[in-house]
Short mmCIF file of C-alpha atoms in Angstrom, two decimals:
data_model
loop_
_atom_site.label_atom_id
_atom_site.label_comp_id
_atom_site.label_asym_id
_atom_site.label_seq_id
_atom_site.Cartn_x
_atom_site.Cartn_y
_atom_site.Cartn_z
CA UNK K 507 100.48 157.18 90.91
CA UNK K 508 103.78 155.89 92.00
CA UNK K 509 102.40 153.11 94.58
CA UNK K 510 101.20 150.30 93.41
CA UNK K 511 98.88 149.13 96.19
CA UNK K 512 98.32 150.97 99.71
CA UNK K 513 97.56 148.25 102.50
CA UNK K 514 95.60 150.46 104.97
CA UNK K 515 95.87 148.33 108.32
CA UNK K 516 99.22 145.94 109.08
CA UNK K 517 98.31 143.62 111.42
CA UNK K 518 97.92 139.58 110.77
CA UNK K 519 96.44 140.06 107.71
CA UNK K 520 97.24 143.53 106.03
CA UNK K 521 101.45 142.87 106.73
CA UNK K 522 101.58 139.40 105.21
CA UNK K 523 99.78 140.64 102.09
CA UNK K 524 101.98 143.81 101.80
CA UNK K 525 104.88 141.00 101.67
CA UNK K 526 103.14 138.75 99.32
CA UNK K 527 103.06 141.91 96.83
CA UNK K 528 106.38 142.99 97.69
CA UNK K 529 107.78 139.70 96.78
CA UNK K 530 106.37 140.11 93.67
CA UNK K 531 107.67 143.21 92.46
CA UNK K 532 105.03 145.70 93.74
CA UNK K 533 105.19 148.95 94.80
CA UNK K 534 103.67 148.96 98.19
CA UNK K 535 103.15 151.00 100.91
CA UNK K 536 101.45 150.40 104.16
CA UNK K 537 99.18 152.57 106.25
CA UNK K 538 98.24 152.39 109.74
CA UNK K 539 97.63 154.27 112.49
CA UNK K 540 99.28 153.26 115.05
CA UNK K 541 102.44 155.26 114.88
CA UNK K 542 104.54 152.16 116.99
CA UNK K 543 103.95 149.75 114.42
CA UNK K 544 104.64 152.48 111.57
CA UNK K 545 108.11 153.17 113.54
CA UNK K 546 108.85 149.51 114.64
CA UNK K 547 108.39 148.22 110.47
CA UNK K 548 110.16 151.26 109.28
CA UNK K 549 112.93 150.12 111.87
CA UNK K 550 112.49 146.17 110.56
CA UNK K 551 111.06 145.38 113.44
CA UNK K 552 107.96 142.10 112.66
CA UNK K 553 104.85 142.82 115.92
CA UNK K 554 103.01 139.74 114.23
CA UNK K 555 104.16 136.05 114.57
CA UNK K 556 104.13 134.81 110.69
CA UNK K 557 106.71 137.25 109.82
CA UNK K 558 110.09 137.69 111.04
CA UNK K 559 112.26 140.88 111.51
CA UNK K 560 114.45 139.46 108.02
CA UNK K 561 111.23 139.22 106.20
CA UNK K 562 110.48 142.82 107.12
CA UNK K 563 114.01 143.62 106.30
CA UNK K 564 113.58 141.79 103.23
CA UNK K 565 110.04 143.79 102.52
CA UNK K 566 112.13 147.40 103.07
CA UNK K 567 114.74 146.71 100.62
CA UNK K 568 112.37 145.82 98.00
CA UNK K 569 110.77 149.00 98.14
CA UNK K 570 108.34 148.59 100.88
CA UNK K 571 107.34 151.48 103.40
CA UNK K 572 105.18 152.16 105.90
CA UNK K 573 103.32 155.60 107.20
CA UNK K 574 100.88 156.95 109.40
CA UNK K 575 100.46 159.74 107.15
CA UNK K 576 97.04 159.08 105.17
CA UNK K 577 98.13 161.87 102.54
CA UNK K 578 100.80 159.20 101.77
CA UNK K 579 97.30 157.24 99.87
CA UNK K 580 96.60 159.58 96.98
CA UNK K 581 99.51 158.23 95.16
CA UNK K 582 98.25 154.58 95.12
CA UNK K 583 96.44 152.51 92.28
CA UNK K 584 94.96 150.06 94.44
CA UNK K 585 93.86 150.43 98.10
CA UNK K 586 93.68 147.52 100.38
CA UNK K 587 91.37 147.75 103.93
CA UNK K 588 92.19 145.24 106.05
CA UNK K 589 91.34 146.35 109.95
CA UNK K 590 89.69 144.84 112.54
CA UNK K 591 85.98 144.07 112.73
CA UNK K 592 85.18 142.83 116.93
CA UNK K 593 81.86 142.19 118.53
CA UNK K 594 79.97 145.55 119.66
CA UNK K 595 79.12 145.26 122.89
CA UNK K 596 75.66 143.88 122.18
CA UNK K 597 77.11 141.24 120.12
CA UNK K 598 76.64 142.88 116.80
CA UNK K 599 78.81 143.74 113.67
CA UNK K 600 81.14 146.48 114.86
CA UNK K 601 82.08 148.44 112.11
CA UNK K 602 84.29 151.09 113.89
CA UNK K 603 87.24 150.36 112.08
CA UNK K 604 86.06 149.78 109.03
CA UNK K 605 84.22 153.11 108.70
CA UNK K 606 86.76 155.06 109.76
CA UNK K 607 89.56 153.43 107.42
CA UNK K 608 86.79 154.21 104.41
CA UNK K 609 86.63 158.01 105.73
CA UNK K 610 89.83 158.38 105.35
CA UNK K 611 90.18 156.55 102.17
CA UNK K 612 87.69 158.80 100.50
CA UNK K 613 89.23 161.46 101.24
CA UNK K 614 92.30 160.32 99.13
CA UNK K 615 90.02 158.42 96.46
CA UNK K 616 90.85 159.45 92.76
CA UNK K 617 89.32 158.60 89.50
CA UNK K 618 90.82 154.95 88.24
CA UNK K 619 91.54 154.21 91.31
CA UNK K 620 90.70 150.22 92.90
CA UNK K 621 89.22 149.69 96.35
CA UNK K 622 89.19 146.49 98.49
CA UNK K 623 87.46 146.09 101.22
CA UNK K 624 89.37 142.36 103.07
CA UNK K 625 87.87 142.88 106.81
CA UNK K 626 84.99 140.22 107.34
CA UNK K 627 82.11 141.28 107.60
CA UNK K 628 78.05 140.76 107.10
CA UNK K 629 76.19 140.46 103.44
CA UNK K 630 75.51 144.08 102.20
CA UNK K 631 78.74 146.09 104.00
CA UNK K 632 80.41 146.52 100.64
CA UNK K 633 77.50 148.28 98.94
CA UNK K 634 75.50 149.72 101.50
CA UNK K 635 78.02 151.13 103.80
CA UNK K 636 81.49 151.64 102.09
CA UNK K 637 79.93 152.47 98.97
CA UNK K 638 78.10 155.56 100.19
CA UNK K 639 80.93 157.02 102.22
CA UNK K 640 83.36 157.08 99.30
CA UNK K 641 80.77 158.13 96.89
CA UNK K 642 79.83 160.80 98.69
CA UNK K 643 83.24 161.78 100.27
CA UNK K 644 84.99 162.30 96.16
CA UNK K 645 81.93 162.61 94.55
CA UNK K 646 82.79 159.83 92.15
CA UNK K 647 80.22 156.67 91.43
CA UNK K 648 81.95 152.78 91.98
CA UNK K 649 81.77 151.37 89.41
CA UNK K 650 82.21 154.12 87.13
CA UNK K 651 84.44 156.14 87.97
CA UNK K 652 86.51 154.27 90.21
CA UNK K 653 86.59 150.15 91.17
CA UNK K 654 85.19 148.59 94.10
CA UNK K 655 85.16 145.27 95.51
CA UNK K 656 85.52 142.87 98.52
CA UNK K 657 88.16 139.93 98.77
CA UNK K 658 87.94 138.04 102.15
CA UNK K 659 90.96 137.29 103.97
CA UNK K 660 92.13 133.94 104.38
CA UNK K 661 95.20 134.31 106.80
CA UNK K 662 95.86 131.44 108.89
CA UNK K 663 98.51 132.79 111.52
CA UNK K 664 101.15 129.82 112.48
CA UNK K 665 100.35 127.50 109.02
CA UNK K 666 103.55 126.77 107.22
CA UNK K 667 101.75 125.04 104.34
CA UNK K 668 98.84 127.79 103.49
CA UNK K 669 100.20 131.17 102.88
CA UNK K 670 99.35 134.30 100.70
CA UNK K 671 100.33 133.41 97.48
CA UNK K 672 98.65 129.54 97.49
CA UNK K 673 95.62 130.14 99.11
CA UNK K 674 92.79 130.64 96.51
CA UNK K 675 90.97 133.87 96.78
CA UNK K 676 87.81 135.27 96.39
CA UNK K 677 87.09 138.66 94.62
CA UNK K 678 83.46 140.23 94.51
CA UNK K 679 82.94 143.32 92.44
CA UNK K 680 80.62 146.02 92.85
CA UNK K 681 80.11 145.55 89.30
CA UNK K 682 81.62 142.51 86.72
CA UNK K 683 83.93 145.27 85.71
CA UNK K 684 85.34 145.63 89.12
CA UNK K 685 85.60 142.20 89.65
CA UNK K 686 87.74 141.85 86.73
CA UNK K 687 89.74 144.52 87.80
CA UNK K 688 90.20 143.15 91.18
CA UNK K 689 90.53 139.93 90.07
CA UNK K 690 93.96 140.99 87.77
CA UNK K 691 95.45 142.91 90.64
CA UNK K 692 95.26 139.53 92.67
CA UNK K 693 96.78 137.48 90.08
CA UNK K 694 99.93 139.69 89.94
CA UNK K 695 100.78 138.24 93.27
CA UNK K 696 98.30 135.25 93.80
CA UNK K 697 98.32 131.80 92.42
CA UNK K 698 94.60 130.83 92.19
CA UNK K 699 91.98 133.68 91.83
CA UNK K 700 87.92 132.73 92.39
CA UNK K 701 85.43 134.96 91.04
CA UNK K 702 82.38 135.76 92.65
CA UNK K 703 79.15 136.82 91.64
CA UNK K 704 79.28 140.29 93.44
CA UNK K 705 80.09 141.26 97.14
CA UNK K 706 77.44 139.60 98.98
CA UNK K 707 78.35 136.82 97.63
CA UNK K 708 82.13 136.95 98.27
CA UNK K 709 81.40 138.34 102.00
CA UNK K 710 78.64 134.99 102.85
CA UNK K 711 81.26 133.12 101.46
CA UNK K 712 83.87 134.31 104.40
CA UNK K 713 81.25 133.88 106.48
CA UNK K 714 80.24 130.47 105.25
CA UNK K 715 83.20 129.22 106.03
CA UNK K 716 84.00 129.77 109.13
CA UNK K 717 80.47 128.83 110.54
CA UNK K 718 81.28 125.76 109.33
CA UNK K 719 84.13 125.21 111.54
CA UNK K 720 82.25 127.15 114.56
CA UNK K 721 79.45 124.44 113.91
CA UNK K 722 81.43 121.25 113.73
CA UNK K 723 83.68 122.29 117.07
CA UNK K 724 80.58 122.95 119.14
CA UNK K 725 79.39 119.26 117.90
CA UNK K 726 82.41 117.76 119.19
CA UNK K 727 82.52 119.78 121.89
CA UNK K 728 78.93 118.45 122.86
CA UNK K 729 79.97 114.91 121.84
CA UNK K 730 83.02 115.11 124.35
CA UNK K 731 80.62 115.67 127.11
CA UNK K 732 78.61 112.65 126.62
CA UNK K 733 81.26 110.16 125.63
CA UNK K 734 82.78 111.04 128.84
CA UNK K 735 79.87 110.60 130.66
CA UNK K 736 79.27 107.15 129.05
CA UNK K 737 82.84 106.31 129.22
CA UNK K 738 83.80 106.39 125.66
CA UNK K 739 87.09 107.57 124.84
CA UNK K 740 85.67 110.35 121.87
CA UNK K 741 89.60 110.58 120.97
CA UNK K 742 89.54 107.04 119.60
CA UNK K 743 86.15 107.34 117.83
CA UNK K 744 87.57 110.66 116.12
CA UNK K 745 90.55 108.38 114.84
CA UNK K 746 88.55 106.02 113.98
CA UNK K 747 85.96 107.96 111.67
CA UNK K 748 88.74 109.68 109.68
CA UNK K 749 90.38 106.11 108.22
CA UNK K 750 87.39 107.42 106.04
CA UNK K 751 88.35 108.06 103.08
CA UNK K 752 85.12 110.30 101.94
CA UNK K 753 82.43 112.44 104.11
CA UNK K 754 83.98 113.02 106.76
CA UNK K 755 86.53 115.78 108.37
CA UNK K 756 87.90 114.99 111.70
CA UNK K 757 87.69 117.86 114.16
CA UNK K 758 88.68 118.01 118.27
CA UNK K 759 87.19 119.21 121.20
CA UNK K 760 88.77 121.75 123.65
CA UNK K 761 88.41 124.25 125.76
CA UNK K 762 86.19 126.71 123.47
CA UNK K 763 87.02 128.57 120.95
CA UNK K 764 89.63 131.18 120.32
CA UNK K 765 90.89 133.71 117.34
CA UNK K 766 88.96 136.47 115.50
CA UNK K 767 87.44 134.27 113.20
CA UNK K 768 85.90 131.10 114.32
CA UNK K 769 84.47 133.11 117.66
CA UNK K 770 83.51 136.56 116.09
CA UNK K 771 82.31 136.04 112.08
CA UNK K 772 79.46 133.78 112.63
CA UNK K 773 77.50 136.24 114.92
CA UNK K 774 77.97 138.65 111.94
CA UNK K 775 75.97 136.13 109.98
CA UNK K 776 73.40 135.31 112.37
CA UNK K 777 72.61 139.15 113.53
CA UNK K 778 72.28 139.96 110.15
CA UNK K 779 69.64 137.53 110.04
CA UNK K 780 67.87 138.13 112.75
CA UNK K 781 67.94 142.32 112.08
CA UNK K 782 67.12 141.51 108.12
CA UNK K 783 64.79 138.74 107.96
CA UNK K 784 63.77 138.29 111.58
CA UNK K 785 63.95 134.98 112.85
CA UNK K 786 66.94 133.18 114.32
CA UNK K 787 70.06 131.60 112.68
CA UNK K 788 69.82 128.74 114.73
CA UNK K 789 72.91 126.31 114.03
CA UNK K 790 75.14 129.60 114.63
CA UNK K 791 73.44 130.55 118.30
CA UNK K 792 73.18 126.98 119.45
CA UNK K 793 76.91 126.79 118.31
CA UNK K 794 77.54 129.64 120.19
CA UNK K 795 75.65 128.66 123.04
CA UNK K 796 78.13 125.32 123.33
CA UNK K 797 81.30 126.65 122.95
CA UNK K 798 80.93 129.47 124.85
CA UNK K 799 80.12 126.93 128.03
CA UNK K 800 83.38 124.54 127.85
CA UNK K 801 85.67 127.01 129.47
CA UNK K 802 83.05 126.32 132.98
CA UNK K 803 82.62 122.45 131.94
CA UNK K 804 86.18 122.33 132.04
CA UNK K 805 86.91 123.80 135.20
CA UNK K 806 83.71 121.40 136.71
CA UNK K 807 86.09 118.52 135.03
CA UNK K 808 89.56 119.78 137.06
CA UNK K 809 87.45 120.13 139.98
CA UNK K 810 86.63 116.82 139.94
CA UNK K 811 89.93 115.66 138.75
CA UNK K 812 91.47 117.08 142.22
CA UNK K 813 88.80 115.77 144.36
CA UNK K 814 89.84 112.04 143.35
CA UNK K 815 93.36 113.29 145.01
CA UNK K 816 91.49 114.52 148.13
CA UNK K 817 91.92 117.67 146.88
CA UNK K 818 89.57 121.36 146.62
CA UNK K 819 90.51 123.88 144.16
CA UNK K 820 90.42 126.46 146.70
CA UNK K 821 93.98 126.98 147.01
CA UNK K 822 95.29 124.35 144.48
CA UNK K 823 98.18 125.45 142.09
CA UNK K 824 97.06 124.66 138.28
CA UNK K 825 99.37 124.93 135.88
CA UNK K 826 98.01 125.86 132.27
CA UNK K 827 100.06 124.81 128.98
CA UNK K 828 99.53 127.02 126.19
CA UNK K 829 97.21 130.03 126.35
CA UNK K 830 97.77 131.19 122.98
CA UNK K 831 94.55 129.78 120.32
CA UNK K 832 96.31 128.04 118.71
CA UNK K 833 99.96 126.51 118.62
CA UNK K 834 103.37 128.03 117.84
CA UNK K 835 101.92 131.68 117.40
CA UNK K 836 101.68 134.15 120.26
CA UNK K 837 98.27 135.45 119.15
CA UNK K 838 96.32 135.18 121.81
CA UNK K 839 92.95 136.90 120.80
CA UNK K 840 89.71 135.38 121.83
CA UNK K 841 91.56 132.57 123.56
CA UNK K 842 89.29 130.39 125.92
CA UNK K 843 92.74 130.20 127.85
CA UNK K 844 91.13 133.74 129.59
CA UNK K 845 88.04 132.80 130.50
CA UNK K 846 89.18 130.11 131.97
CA UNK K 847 92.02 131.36 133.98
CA UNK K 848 89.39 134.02 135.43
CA UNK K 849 87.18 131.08 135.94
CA UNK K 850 89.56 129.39 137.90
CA UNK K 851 90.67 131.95 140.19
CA UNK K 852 87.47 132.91 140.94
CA UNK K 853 87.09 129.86 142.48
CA UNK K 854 90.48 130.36 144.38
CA UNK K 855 92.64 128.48 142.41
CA UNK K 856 96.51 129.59 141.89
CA UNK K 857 96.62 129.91 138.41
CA UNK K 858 100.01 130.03 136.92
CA UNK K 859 101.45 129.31 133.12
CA UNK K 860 103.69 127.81 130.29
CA UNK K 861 103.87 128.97 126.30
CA UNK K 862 107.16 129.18 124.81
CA UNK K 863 104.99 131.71 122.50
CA UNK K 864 104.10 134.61 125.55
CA UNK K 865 106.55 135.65 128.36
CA UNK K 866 103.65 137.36 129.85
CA UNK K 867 99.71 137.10 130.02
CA UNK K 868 97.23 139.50 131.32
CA UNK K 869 93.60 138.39 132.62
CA UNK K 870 92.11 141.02 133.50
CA UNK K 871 94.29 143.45 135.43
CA UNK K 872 96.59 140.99 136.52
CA UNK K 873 100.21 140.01 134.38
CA UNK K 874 100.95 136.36 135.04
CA UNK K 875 105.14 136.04 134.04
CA UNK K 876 105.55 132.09 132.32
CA UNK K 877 106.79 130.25 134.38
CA UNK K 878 110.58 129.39 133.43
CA UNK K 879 111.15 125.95 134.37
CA UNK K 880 108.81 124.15 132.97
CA UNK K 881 110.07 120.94 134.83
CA UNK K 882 109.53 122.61 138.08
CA UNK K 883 106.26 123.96 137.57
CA UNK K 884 104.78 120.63 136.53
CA UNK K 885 106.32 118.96 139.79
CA UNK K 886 104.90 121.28 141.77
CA UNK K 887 101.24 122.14 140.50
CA UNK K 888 98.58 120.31 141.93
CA UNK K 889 96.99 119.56 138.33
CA UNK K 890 98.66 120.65 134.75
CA UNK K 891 96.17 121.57 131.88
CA UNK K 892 97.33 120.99 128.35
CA UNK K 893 95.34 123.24 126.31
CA UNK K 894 97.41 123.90 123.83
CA UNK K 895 100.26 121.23 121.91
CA UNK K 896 104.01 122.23 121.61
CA UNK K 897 107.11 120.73 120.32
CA UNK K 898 108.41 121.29 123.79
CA UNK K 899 105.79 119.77 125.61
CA UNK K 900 107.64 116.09 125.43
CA UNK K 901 105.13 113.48 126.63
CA UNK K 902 107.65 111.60 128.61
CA UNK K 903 108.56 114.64 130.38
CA UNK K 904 105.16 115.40 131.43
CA UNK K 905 104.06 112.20 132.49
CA UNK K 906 107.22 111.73 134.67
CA UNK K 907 107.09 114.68 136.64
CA UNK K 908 103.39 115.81 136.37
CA UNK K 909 101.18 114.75 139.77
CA UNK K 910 97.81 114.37 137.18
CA UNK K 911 97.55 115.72 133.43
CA UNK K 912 93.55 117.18 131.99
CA UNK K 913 94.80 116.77 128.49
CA UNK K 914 92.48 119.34 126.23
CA UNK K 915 93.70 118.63 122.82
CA UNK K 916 95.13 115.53 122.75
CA UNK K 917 98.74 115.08 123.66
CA UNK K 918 99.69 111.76 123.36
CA UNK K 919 101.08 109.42 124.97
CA UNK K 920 101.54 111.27 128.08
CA UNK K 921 101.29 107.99 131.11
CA UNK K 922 98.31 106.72 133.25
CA UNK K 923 98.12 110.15 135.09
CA UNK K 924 96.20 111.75 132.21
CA UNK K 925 92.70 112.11 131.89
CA UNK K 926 91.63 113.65 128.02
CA UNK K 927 88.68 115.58 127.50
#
């Protein structure tokens, strides 16, 4: 086998791992099946933010290729799946992705060989459904004849401090054996490796944490609706709990929620509880049920903003700041940015938009350019929505030229003209 590791899937978190192992002296080559991003690396061209067109140039010269051509697999020791896992569109697991990356993996599996399943996903997926198909697609038994196990991926897209190598991660063998073996592949290009009991554990654990976050949001997104209502300024309570020292993480209300993980994984946990054991997951639907209304509570809040100007929506010009999920990356999946732009023009509003991050946005079939003068666009919009912080958002600026600021995550100071949320 002269490939070290196959990464089967190169978006936000299959390319940055394939450069991780790269970097440290791997032979790696990447599979996907899109034959534009297999061209546009090939060509050192970067299609996700956290790595730049010299770090793919970097990745090529050290050996680094990618193909579309799954025959390209049966030379690798270790194979890597890291696609996408969305919503169905009944608001279950949808497993689309990873099924057909395992077909076409066991096609190519080999005896020795190590599989890794990264995608999140719900308890069981590991053993019950990727297990089968290779089995029974080479005829070989994990955990005999060749290695399984799951790892979940910890990518944060747009964190400078957190990357591949010094973020600890979890490995969960089909059997201890596999988790060994997993867990010394890891360490060649990882600084901190956790072991895990087996893959249910190291899936929950994915899972786990990022209900936790899903959770805490929707309780400050709750809390942000009262305090306002009571007139208590929630930002100044949130700086006040975290002088803390102990017991307490500060988080911040906005618009919703946005990314694959927070919004997606915890309704893999709480369908799997309701199909296995049959009763609710409740933390996880009421969560759900709160963040998926801000989007409309903030639109009710700009309404109201404009009518202390004498002002109806109908036919106002709002200007939104950031429509990515989160700053300085031009991700924009899951963004609450969407459904409230369609929110908003429903309603007849003229929606138009700033992020140094997108030159264009689609909602729904419309493309929205950003707006190029920033300056100008605040001057003239009836209100400006911050909904997302950037370096070139300067405060002054936008409180000297903006008619009224509904500031959604915090920016500060930004003049009397602001409300927060």
């Amino acid at each position: 086998m002269s490939t070290d590791v196959a990464v089967v899937g190169l978006g936000y978190v299959g390319l940055p791992l394939a450069q991780e192992a790269s970097r440290s002296g791997l032979r790696v080559m990447g599979f996907d099946v899109s034959t534009r991003v297999v061209e546009g690396l090939n060509g050192g061209r970067s299609h996700v933010d956290d790595l730049s067109d010299a770090d793919i140039a970097e990745m090529l010269a050290a050996g680094f290729r990618a193909s579309a051509d799954e025959a390209d697999l049966d030379e690798a020791a270790t194979i890597v799946i890291c696609v996408p896992t969305p919503l169905s569109d009944e608001g279950g697991p949808d497993l689309g992705a990873v099924k057909a990356a395992v077909g076409t993996v066991g096609r190519h599996l080999s005896a020795g060989m190590l599989v890794v399943l990264e995608s999140t996903t719900y308890p069981g997926t590991t053993d019950e459904v990727v297990r089968p198909m290779l089995e029974e697609a080479s005829g070989l038994v994990a955990g005999r004849d060749f290695h399984l196990a799951f790892s979940p991926e910890r990518i944060d897209p747009g964190n400078p401090r957190f990357g591949m190598r010094n973020t600890p991660k979890v490995v969960g063998g089909q059997t201890p054996g596999c988790t060994e073996r997993a867990a010394t592949f890891y360490r060649r290009f990882v600084d901190t490796v956790v072991e895990a009991k087996g893959t249910r554990e190291a899936e929950t654990a994915k899972l786990l944490e990022n209900t936790y976050r899903h959770v805490n949001i929707a309780l400050v997104n709750e809390m942000a609706r009262f305090c306002h209502e009571l007139g208590i300024d929630l930002w100044d309570v949130i700086r006040l709990a975290k002088t803390k020292p102990f017991g307490f993480q500060a988080f911040y209300p906005g618009p919703g929620v946005g990314g694959h993980c927070i919004p997606i994984d915890p309704n893999y946990l709480s369908h799997n509880v309701r199909v296995r054991l049959g009763y609710p997951f409740r933390f996880v639907e009421l969560a759900q049920e709160i963040n998926a209304t801000m989007p409309a509570y903030v639109v009710q809040r700009i309404q109201n903003l404009l009518n202390v100007d004498g002002k109806a929506l109908n036919g106002s010009t709002v200007l939104l700041l950031g429509v990515t999920y989160k700053p300085d990356i031009a991700d924009q999946r899951e963004s609450p940015a969407v459904p409230l732009a369609k929110r908003l023009a429903s309603l007849g509003a003229n929606v138009v938009f700033h992020d140094p991050k997108v030159p264009t946005w689609k909602v729904d079939d419309t493309v929205h350019d950003s707006v190029p003068d920033l300056e100008a666009a605040l001057a003239t919009a009836d209100l400006t929505v911050v909904l997302q912080p950037h370096s070139e958002y300067d405060g002054h600026l936008i409180a000297k030229t903006a008619k009224r600021v509904f500031d959604t995550r915090g920016i500060t100071p930004l003049g009397d003209n602001v409300e927060h949320m």
